[in-house]
GROMACS .gro file of N, CA and C in nm:
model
   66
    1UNK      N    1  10.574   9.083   9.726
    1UNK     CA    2  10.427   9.094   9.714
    1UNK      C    3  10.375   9.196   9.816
    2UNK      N    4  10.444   9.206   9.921
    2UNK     CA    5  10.424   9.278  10.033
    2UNK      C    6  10.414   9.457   9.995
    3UNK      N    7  10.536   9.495   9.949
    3UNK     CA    8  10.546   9.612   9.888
    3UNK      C    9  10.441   9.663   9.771
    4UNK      N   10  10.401   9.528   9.696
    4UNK     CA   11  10.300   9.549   9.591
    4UNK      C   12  10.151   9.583   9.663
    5UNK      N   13  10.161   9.502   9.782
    5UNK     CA   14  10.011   9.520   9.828
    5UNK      C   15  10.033   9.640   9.869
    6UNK      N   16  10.096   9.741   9.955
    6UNK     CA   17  10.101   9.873  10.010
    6UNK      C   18  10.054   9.969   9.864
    7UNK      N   19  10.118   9.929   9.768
    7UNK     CA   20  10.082  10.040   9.617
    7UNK      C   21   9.977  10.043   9.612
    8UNK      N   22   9.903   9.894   9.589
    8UNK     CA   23   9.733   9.899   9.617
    8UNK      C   24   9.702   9.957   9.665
    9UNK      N   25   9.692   9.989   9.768
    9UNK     CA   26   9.611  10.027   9.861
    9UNK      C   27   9.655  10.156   9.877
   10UNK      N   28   9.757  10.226   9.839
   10UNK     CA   29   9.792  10.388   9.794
   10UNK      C   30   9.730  10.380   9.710
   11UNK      N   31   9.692  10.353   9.611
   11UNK     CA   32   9.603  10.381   9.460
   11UNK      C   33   9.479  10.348   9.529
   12UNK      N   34   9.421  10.247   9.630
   12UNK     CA   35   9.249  10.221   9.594
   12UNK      C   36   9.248  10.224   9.798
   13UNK      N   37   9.308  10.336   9.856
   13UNK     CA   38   9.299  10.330   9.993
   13UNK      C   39   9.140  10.321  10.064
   14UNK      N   40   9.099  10.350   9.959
   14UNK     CA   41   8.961  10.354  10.023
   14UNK      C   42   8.864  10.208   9.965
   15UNK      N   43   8.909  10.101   9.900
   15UNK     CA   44   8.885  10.038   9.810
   15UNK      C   45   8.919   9.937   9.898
   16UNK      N   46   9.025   9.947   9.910
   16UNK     CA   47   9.116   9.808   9.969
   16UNK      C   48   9.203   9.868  10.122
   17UNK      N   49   9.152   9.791  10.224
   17UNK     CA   50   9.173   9.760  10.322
   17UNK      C   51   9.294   9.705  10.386
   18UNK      N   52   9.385   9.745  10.406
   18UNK     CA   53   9.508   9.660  10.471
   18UNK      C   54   9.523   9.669  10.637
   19UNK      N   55   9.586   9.585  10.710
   19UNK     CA   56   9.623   9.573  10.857
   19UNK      C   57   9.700   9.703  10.900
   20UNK      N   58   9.769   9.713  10.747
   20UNK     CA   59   9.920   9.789  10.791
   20UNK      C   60   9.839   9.923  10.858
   21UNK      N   61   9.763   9.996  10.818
   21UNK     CA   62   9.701  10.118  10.895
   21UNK      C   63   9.695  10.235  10.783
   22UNK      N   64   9.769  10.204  10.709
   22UNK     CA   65   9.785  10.308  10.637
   22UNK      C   66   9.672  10.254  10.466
   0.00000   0.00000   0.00000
């Protein structure tokens, strides 16, 4: 799920927010 959330957030980086930084 972990890896899935990073794709998210490459597709909607500005959308969706993660810890990771990136």
């Amino acid at each position: 799920a972990k890896l899935l959330a990073v794709f998210v957030v490459d597709t909607n980086e500005t959308q969706l927010t993660t810890p990771f930084g990136n």
